[in-house]
Amino acid sequence: MSADTVFDKDKLLSELSIENWIMPMVYAGHVSCVVWLHPYWSQQIQEGEHRMDVGRESSTSTIRVTCKDNYFLSDGLYVRKEQLENSKPLRLSVVRVHPVKPPHTSVKGLDTKQELHPGLCKKARTDGREDGAQPLSAASDTLQPAEGSNIQEQHNSSGTGEEDHDDDDEGSTSYIVERITSVLGKTDAYVLDIDLDFFSCKNPFKDLYSEEEYSILKELYNFQVPDPSADEDELDECVDRRTHQLEDLEAAFADLLENDDDETVERWSRNPGMSSLTRLVSSLKTRNPNPDYEMVHQAGLTCDSVELPHHISSEEEIDGLVSAAQLFLKALPRPTLVTMSRSSLDEYCPVEQVDSVQSKVLAVLEDLYGDLDVYKEYKNCNRDSPNGQTKSH
């Protein structure tokens, strides 16, 4: 995004979406701290503290960051600090959440034996204060992450995943509260942003493409992760290589939108790293003579060093995560504002589960904060982001 867009309200709102709105808020000076809470299947960003600067990159006038995590490198967003203008500090805290066993006396909406119905953009976490200065935000959502067999095995090896760990273990309630309160004071204002795909998450592209097609996309869009000891010059080369890779793929699929005859496909397939494009197009055309190449490119962009998370939770798992949220929220100051995203139109939160999950989360919020004023924006618009705002009396 162009840095200048941040200060043009109408243009900014037209370009914002669930996956790109945090950095513009940081650059505008509204947010200086984000706490991202994630379940075990969402491994997009490394656990721990990430301190970075967010600013305007001088040569492109776009918003860039100084964080060296693969999440930012794979999107080509990393630059050196000296390349930034009007930079703002950001403290990103990544905190894992383990599910816990729901209490026997469940709050309304958490009773797994009762059928529940609804009663609330990547992925507004604004306006807190750290040391009486910059704004602070606490967030609970999922930013486009990764499922992996090794992660699943680690989870399975620890049992059900429900909290039976020592109090200070990673993912426990005490661990979560300690991490959040290290940046959030008792009197600080903050926004609690909840994405319902935190509780159950689907990768919608797995329904659109075959296993072979998805495998080819991962090959085409694969991100070469730099060595952990890489110096600044090597990181610059990594980002430059990645940027050109994504630009070439975008150009290829834009060209195929205009003309996907054999000659065009063959020409692009001769590019380095794009030989499998021929197989991909051939496979796509067996099911649809006119593939949506723009959607294919969007799916490819989610395939870098990790995949999007794909974990459709059982009711027991959902209840365990809702209970975990209830426990750590009870230990935190009352939020100034609660925003909630359903993520159901794009199917990141399974359509058949979203209403039930929403009811359970709202029940917890009402139990903690009292009567709620709920604004269901998703009922008045076609887009699913943002999906609603909840205010407590």
Short mmCIF file of C-alpha atoms in Angstrom, two decimals:
data_model
loop_
_atom_site.label_atom_id
_atom_site.label_comp_id
_atom_site.label_asym_id
_atom_site.label_seq_id
_atom_site.Cartn_x
_atom_site.Cartn_y
_atom_site.Cartn_z
CA MET A 1 0.00 0.00 0.00
CA SER A 2 1.18 3.51 -0.77
CA ALA A 3 2.10 5.33 2.44
CA ASP A 4 0.24 8.43 1.25
CA THR A 5 -3.00 6.42 1.02
CA VAL A 6 -3.05 6.18 4.82
CA PHE A 7 -3.93 9.86 5.06
CA ASP A 8 -6.59 9.82 2.34
CA LYS A 9 -9.63 8.46 4.19
CA ASP A 10 -11.79 7.48 1.23
CA LYS A 11 -8.94 5.85 -0.68
CA LEU A 12 -7.71 4.10 2.46
CA LEU A 13 -11.10 2.57 3.23
CA SER A 14 -11.40 1.32 -0.34
CA GLU A 15 -8.03 -0.47 -0.12
CA LEU A 16 -8.26 -1.91 3.39
CA SER A 17 -9.16 -5.54 3.93
CA ILE A 18 -8.98 -8.03 6.76
CA GLU A 19 -5.36 -8.95 6.07
CA ASN A 20 -3.77 -5.51 5.61
CA TRP A 21 -5.25 -2.96 8.01
CA ILE A 22 -2.83 -3.21 10.94
CA MET A 23 0.29 -1.69 9.36
CA PRO A 24 -1.54 1.40 8.04
CA MET A 25 -2.81 2.03 11.58
CA VAL A 26 0.73 1.74 12.91
CA TYR A 27 2.09 4.08 10.25
CA ALA A 28 -0.67 6.58 11.04
CA GLY A 29 0.39 6.55 14.69
CA HIS A 30 -2.75 4.97 16.14
CA VAL A 31 -1.14 1.70 17.25
CA SER A 32 2.26 0.94 18.73
CA CYS A 33 1.67 -2.53 20.15
CA VAL A 34 -0.22 -5.60 18.94
CA VAL A 35 -0.65 -8.87 20.80
CA TRP A 36 -1.54 -11.68 18.41
CA LEU A 37 -3.09 -14.68 20.16
CA HIS A 38 -3.05 -17.89 18.13
CA PRO A 39 -4.08 -21.55 18.51
CA TYR A 40 -1.51 -24.29 17.95
CA TRP A 41 -2.41 -24.82 14.28
CA SER A 42 -1.65 -21.21 13.37
CA GLN A 43 2.12 -20.90 13.12
CA GLN A 44 2.44 -17.94 10.77
CA ILE A 45 4.77 -15.80 12.87
CA GLN A 46 7.40 -17.01 15.31
CA GLU A 47 6.34 -17.10 18.97
CA GLY A 48 7.73 -14.28 21.09
CA GLU A 49 8.44 -10.56 20.91
CA HIS A 50 9.08 -8.80 17.61
CA ARG A 51 10.16 -5.16 17.72
CA MET A 52 10.24 -3.30 14.44
CA ASP A 53 9.79 0.02 12.70
CA VAL A 54 7.01 0.66 10.19
CA GLY A 55 7.44 3.48 7.71
CA ARG A 56 7.50 4.82 4.17
CA GLU A 57 10.11 3.19 1.97
CA SER A 58 11.84 6.04 0.16
CA SER A 59 12.22 4.54 -3.32
CA THR A 60 8.72 3.04 -3.70
CA SER A 61 6.71 5.26 -1.28
CA THR A 62 5.06 2.11 0.08
CA ILE A 63 4.68 0.94 3.68
CA ARG A 64 7.49 -1.39 4.72
CA VAL A 65 8.82 -2.91 7.95
CA THR A 66 12.19 -3.74 9.49
CA CYS A 67 11.12 -7.12 10.92
CA LYS A 68 13.20 -10.05 9.65
CA ASP A 69 10.59 -12.73 10.35
CA ASN A 70 9.84 -14.92 7.32
CA TYR A 71 6.24 -13.68 7.30
CA PHE A 72 7.41 -10.22 6.25
CA LEU A 73 10.31 -11.42 4.11
CA SER A 74 8.04 -13.67 2.04
CA ASP A 75 5.75 -10.73 1.26
CA GLY A 76 8.72 -8.60 0.23
CA LEU A 77 7.96 -6.08 2.98
CA TYR A 78 11.32 -6.04 4.76
CA VAL A 79 13.74 -3.11 4.36
CA ARG A 80 16.60 -1.71 6.40
CA LYS A 81 15.70 0.99 8.92
CA GLU A 82 17.71 3.64 7.08
CA GLN A 83 15.45 3.17 4.04
CA LEU A 84 12.37 4.24 5.99
CA GLU A 85 10.90 7.72 6.31
CA ASN A 86 8.44 8.84 9.00
CA SER A 87 8.88 5.50 10.77
CA LYS A 88 6.86 4.41 13.80
CA PRO A 89 7.80 1.73 16.36
CA LEU A 90 5.75 -1.45 16.64
CA ARG A 91 5.94 -4.10 19.31
CA LEU A 92 4.36 -7.34 18.09
CA SER A 93 3.86 -10.04 20.70
CA VAL A 94 2.91 -13.50 19.41
CA VAL A 95 1.23 -15.61 22.10
CA ARG A 96 0.06 -19.20 21.82
CA VAL A 97 -3.26 -20.23 23.40
CA HIS A 98 -4.00 -23.76 24.56
CA PRO A 99 -7.63 -24.89 24.92
CA VAL A 100 -8.86 -25.64 28.43
CA LYS A 101 -11.59 -27.94 29.66
CA PRO A 102 -14.87 -25.99 29.97
CA PRO A 103 -16.20 -25.69 33.54
CA HIS A 104 -19.08 -27.94 34.58
CA THR A 105 -21.28 -24.88 35.10
CA SER A 106 -20.96 -23.34 31.66
CA VAL A 107 -22.05 -19.83 30.88
CA LYS A 108 -24.93 -19.51 28.45
CA GLY A 109 -23.69 -20.41 25.00
CA LEU A 110 -20.96 -22.76 26.19
CA ASP A 111 -23.20 -25.75 26.95
CA THR A 112 -22.14 -28.23 24.30
CA LYS A 113 -25.33 -30.26 24.76
CA GLN A 114 -27.51 -27.31 23.80
CA GLU A 115 -28.11 -26.24 20.20
CA LEU A 116 -27.06 -22.62 19.83
CA HIS A 117 -28.19 -19.91 17.46
CA PRO A 118 -26.70 -16.43 16.75
CA GLY A 119 -27.56 -13.54 18.96
CA LEU A 120 -21.09 -9.47 15.71
CA CYS A 121 -9.99 -7.15 7.99
CA LYS A 122 -6.29 -10.29 8.12
CA LYS A 123 -5.62 -10.45 8.82
CA ALA A 124 -9.65 -2.09 14.74
CA ARG A 125 -6.84 -2.71 17.11
CA THR A 126 -6.33 0.84 18.20
CA ASP A 127 -5.92 3.29 20.95
CA GLY A 128 -4.22 1.87 23.99
CA ARG A 129 -1.48 3.49 25.99
CA GLU A 130 1.90 2.07 26.85
CA ASP A 131 3.67 3.98 29.62
CA GLY A 132 1.23 6.80 29.09
CA ALA A 133 2.42 7.34 25.54
CA GLN A 134 1.73 5.51 22.31
CA PRO A 135 -1.49 3.58 21.54
CA LEU A 136 -1.77 -0.08 22.38
CA SER A 137 -3.80 -2.90 20.93
CA ALA A 138 -4.52 -6.45 22.02
CA ALA A 139 -5.64 -8.73 19.23
CA SER A 140 -7.00 -12.24 19.01
CA ASP A 141 -7.17 -13.49 15.46
CA THR A 142 -5.48 -15.54 12.83
CA LEU A 143 -3.14 -13.54 10.15
CA GLN A 144 -2.88 -16.05 7.21
CA PRO A 145 -0.89 -19.08 8.94
CA ALA A 146 0.26 -22.62 8.50
CA GLU A 147 -0.74 -26.17 9.12
CA GLY A 148 1.99 -28.79 9.21
CA SER A 149 2.15 -32.46 10.06
CA ASN A 150 4.94 -31.81 12.55
CA ILE A 151 2.78 -29.25 14.36
CA GLN A 152 -0.14 -31.69 14.49
CA GLU A 153 2.14 -34.40 15.83
CA GLN A 154 3.48 -32.09 18.53
CA HIS A 155 -0.08 -31.26 19.53
CA ASN A 156 -1.22 -34.88 19.52
CA SER A 157 1.79 -35.97 21.55
CA SER A 158 0.66 -33.69 24.38
CA GLY A 159 -2.78 -35.32 24.59
CA THR A 160 -6.01 -33.57 23.75
CA GLY A 161 -4.48 -30.12 23.62
CA GLU A 162 -6.60 -29.09 26.56
CA GLU A 163 -4.70 -27.36 29.29
CA ASP A 164 -3.12 -29.97 31.54
CA HIS A 165 0.24 -28.21 31.62
CA ASP A 166 2.11 -26.46 34.39
CA ASP A 167 0.77 -22.99 35.08
CA ASP A 168 3.72 -21.28 33.43
CA ASP A 169 3.84 -23.46 30.31
CA GLU A 170 3.58 -21.82 26.91
CA GLY A 171 -0.12 -21.50 26.06
CA SER A 172 -1.38 -21.70 29.65
CA THR A 173 -3.64 -19.01 31.11
CA SER A 174 -0.91 -17.65 33.39
CA TYR A 175 1.53 -17.54 30.47
CA ILE A 176 -0.97 -15.65 28.30
CA VAL A 177 -1.89 -13.16 31.03
CA GLU A 178 1.76 -12.54 31.90
CA ARG A 179 2.64 -11.87 28.26
CA ILE A 180 -0.30 -9.49 27.72
CA THR A 181 0.08 -7.59 31.00
CA SER A 182 3.75 -6.98 30.22
CA VAL A 183 2.50 -4.46 27.65
CA LEU A 184 -0.99 -3.65 28.95
CA GLY A 185 -1.42 -1.68 32.16
CA LYS A 186 -4.48 -1.85 34.41
CA THR A 187 -5.72 1.55 33.26
CA ASP A 188 -4.70 1.31 29.60
CA ALA A 189 -7.34 1.57 26.91
CA TYR A 190 -7.25 -1.15 24.27
CA VAL A 191 -9.32 -2.76 21.56
CA LEU A 192 -10.07 -6.47 21.69
CA ASP A 193 -10.36 -7.75 18.12
CA ILE A 194 -11.68 -11.27 17.69
CA ASP A 195 -11.65 -13.25 14.46
CA LEU A 196 -13.91 -16.27 14.72
CA ASP A 197 -11.55 -18.37 12.60
CA PHE A 198 -9.35 -18.41 15.72
CA PHE A 199 -11.70 -21.12 17.02
CA SER A 200 -12.11 -23.11 13.80
CA CYS A 201 -10.26 -22.39 10.58
CA LYS A 202 -10.64 -23.61 7.03
CA ASN A 203 -8.38 -23.12 4.01
CA PRO A 204 -11.03 -22.40 1.33
CA PHE A 205 -8.56 -22.92 -1.51
CA LYS A 206 -8.40 -26.63 -0.70
CA ASP A 207 -11.98 -26.89 -1.98
CA LEU A 208 -11.22 -24.96 -5.17
CA TYR A 209 -8.19 -26.88 -6.37
CA SER A 210 -7.13 -30.50 -6.52
CA GLU A 211 -4.29 -31.83 -4.40
CA GLU A 212 -2.04 -31.87 -7.48
CA GLU A 213 -2.93 -28.28 -8.41
CA TYR A 214 -2.32 -27.08 -4.88
CA SER A 215 1.02 -28.88 -4.86
CA ILE A 216 2.02 -27.12 -8.10
CA LEU A 217 1.01 -23.76 -6.64
CA LYS A 218 3.25 -24.42 -3.63
CA GLU A 219 6.09 -25.23 -6.02
CA LEU A 220 5.56 -22.08 -8.12
CA TYR A 221 5.19 -19.71 -5.16
CA ASN A 222 7.70 -21.38 -2.86
CA PHE A 223 9.69 -18.91 -0.75
CA GLN A 224 13.39 -19.61 -0.27
CA VAL A 225 13.84 -19.01 3.44
CA PRO A 226 17.14 -17.24 4.18
CA ASP A 227 19.67 -18.67 6.59
CA PRO A 228 19.01 -17.52 10.19
CA SER A 229 22.48 -15.96 10.21
CA ALA A 230 21.89 -14.01 6.97
CA ASP A 231 23.34 -10.49 7.00
CA GLU A 232 21.66 -7.33 5.69
CA ASP A 233 23.00 -7.78 2.16
CA GLU A 234 21.70 -11.35 1.98
CA LEU A 235 18.29 -10.26 3.28
CA ASP A 236 18.18 -7.51 0.66
CA GLU A 237 18.92 -10.11 -2.03
CA CYS A 238 16.26 -12.42 -0.59
CA VAL A 239 13.57 -9.72 -0.71
CA ASP A 240 14.63 -8.58 -4.18
CA ARG A 241 14.49 -12.16 -5.48
CA ARG A 242 11.09 -12.73 -3.87
CA THR A 243 9.68 -9.47 -5.23
CA HIS A 244 10.70 -10.36 -8.78
CA GLN A 245 9.30 -13.88 -8.37
CA LEU A 246 5.89 -12.58 -7.31
CA GLU A 247 5.88 -9.88 -9.99
CA ASP A 248 6.61 -12.48 -12.69
CA LEU A 249 3.84 -14.77 -11.43
CA GLU A 250 1.36 -11.90 -11.27
CA ALA A 251 2.27 -10.90 -14.83
CA ALA A 252 1.98 -14.49 -16.04
CA PHE A 253 -1.54 -15.02 -14.69
CA ALA A 254 -2.62 -11.57 -15.89
CA ASP A 255 -1.41 -12.57 -19.35
CA LEU A 256 -3.27 -15.88 -19.15
CA LEU A 257 -6.47 -14.00 -18.32
CA GLU A 258 -6.19 -12.38 -21.73
CA ASN A 259 -5.02 -15.42 -23.66
CA ASP A 260 -4.22 -18.86 -22.27
CA ASP A 261 -3.41 -20.63 -25.51
CA ASP A 262 -0.57 -23.15 -25.67
CA GLU A 263 1.91 -20.61 -27.01
CA THR A 264 1.35 -18.20 -24.11
CA VAL A 265 1.56 -20.95 -21.51
CA GLU A 266 4.73 -22.36 -23.09
CA ARG A 267 6.36 -18.91 -23.21
CA TRP A 268 5.80 -18.29 -19.50
CA SER A 269 6.82 -21.85 -18.60
CA ARG A 270 10.31 -21.15 -19.95
CA ASN A 271 10.88 -18.62 -17.15
CA PRO A 272 13.12 -19.84 -14.30
CA GLY A 273 11.07 -21.71 -11.68
CA MET A 274 7.89 -21.72 -13.78
CA SER A 275 8.19 -24.98 -15.74
CA SER A 276 5.28 -26.54 -13.82
CA LEU A 277 2.91 -23.82 -15.09
CA THR A 278 2.08 -26.02 -18.11
CA ARG A 279 0.85 -28.85 -15.88
CA LEU A 280 -1.14 -26.46 -13.73
CA VAL A 281 -3.00 -24.85 -16.63
CA SER A 282 -3.66 -28.23 -18.23
CA SER A 283 -5.14 -29.57 -14.99
CA LEU A 284 -7.27 -26.46 -14.40
CA LYS A 285 -8.71 -26.66 -17.91
CA THR A 286 -9.84 -30.25 -17.49
CA ARG A 287 -12.46 -28.97 -15.02
CA ASN A 288 -13.09 -25.49 -16.38
CA PRO A 289 -12.26 -24.32 -19.91
CA ASN A 290 -11.97 -20.75 -18.60
CA PRO A 291 -10.10 -20.84 -15.28
CA ASP A 292 -10.19 -17.82 -12.97
CA TYR A 293 -6.48 -17.05 -13.13
CA GLU A 294 -6.80 -14.08 -10.80
CA MET A 295 -8.13 -16.43 -8.11
CA VAL A 296 -5.36 -18.91 -8.91
CA HIS A 297 -2.79 -16.18 -8.27
CA GLN A 298 -4.48 -15.21 -4.98
CA ALA A 299 -4.34 -18.85 -3.90
CA GLY A 300 -0.68 -19.00 -4.86
CA LEU A 301 0.14 -15.98 -2.73
CA THR A 302 -0.86 -17.99 0.33
CA CYS A 303 1.77 -20.62 -0.51
CA ASP A 304 5.16 -19.46 0.68
CA SER A 305 7.22 -21.02 3.47
CA VAL A 306 4.03 -22.21 5.21
CA GLU A 307 0.45 -22.95 4.20
CA LEU A 308 -2.73 -21.30 5.34
CA PRO A 309 -4.06 -23.01 8.45
CA HIS A 310 -6.64 -25.69 7.89
CA HIS A 311 -8.11 -27.04 11.11
CA ILE A 312 -11.87 -27.50 11.30
CA SER A 313 -12.34 -27.84 15.04
CA SER A 314 -14.65 -30.25 16.82
CA GLU A 315 -17.24 -28.80 19.20
CA GLU A 316 -15.03 -29.92 22.08
CA GLU A 317 -12.05 -28.03 20.66
CA ILE A 318 -14.13 -24.90 20.06
CA ASP A 319 -15.45 -25.00 23.63
CA GLY A 320 -11.90 -25.47 24.92
CA LEU A 321 -10.67 -22.36 23.12
CA VAL A 322 -13.71 -20.33 24.15
CA SER A 323 -13.07 -21.34 27.77
CA ALA A 324 -9.40 -20.38 27.42
CA ALA A 325 -10.43 -16.96 26.11
CA GLN A 326 -12.85 -16.53 29.00
CA LEU A 327 -10.11 -17.28 31.55
CA PHE A 328 -7.47 -14.89 30.25
CA LEU A 329 -9.97 -12.12 29.46
CA LYS A 330 -11.27 -12.33 33.03
CA ALA A 331 -7.75 -11.50 34.26
CA LEU A 332 -7.35 -8.48 31.96
CA PRO A 333 -8.70 -4.93 32.18
CA ARG A 334 -12.01 -4.27 30.48
CA PRO A 335 -11.51 -3.43 26.77
CA THR A 336 -12.58 -0.05 25.42
CA LEU A 337 -14.11 -1.65 22.34
CA VAL A 338 -14.62 -5.18 21.06
CA THR A 339 -14.65 -5.88 17.33
CA MET A 340 -15.47 -9.25 15.85
CA SER A 341 -14.94 -10.65 12.37
CA ARG A 342 -16.94 -13.69 11.25
CA SER A 343 -14.69 -14.54 8.26
CA SER A 344 -17.51 -16.65 6.87
CA LEU A 345 -18.13 -15.13 3.43
CA ASP A 346 -14.59 -16.07 2.45
CA GLU A 347 -15.11 -19.35 4.35
CA TYR A 348 -12.04 -19.08 6.58
CA CYS A 349 -14.42 -19.78 9.45
CA PRO A 350 -16.58 -22.73 8.36
CA VAL A 351 -20.06 -21.51 7.41
CA GLU A 352 -21.75 -24.35 9.28
CA GLN A 353 -19.98 -23.37 12.53
CA VAL A 354 -19.75 -19.58 12.50
CA ASP A 355 -23.15 -18.81 14.08
CA SER A 356 -22.58 -21.25 16.93
CA VAL A 357 -19.06 -19.94 17.57
CA GLN A 358 -20.35 -16.37 17.51
CA SER A 359 -23.05 -17.17 20.07
CA LYS A 360 -20.55 -18.78 22.41
CA VAL A 361 -18.12 -15.88 22.20
CA LEU A 362 -20.88 -13.31 22.74
CA ALA A 363 -22.06 -15.29 25.76
CA VAL A 364 -18.57 -15.07 27.26
CA LEU A 365 -18.35 -11.33 26.59
CA GLU A 366 -21.74 -10.77 28.21
CA ASP A 367 -20.74 -12.86 31.20
CA LEU A 368 -17.56 -10.81 31.63
CA TYR A 369 -18.73 -7.31 30.73
CA GLY A 370 -22.50 -7.24 31.24
CA ASP A 371 -25.21 -6.33 28.73
CA LEU A 372 -23.87 -5.72 25.23
CA ASP A 373 -24.79 -3.37 22.43
CA VAL A 374 -24.15 -5.51 19.35
CA TYR A 375 -23.88 -3.95 15.89
CA LYS A 376 -24.13 -6.62 13.20
CA GLU A 377 -22.64 -4.81 10.24
CA TYR A 378 -22.46 -8.02 8.21
CA LYS A 379 -26.26 -8.02 7.91
CA ASN A 380 -26.15 -4.67 6.12
CA CYS A 381 -23.32 -5.20 3.66
CA ASN A 382 -21.97 -7.78 1.25
CA ARG A 383 -18.47 -7.86 2.68
CA ASP A 384 -17.56 -9.86 5.75
CA SER A 385 -14.99 -7.45 7.10
CA PRO A 386 -15.50 -5.90 9.51
CA ASN A 387 -18.40 -8.07 10.63
CA GLY A 388 -19.51 -6.31 13.70
CA GLN A 389 -18.70 -4.23 16.71
CA THR A 390 -19.70 -5.04 20.24
CA LYS A 391 -19.94 -2.43 22.97
CA SER A 392 -20.71 -3.24 26.58
CA HIS A 393 -22.81 -0.93 28.75
#
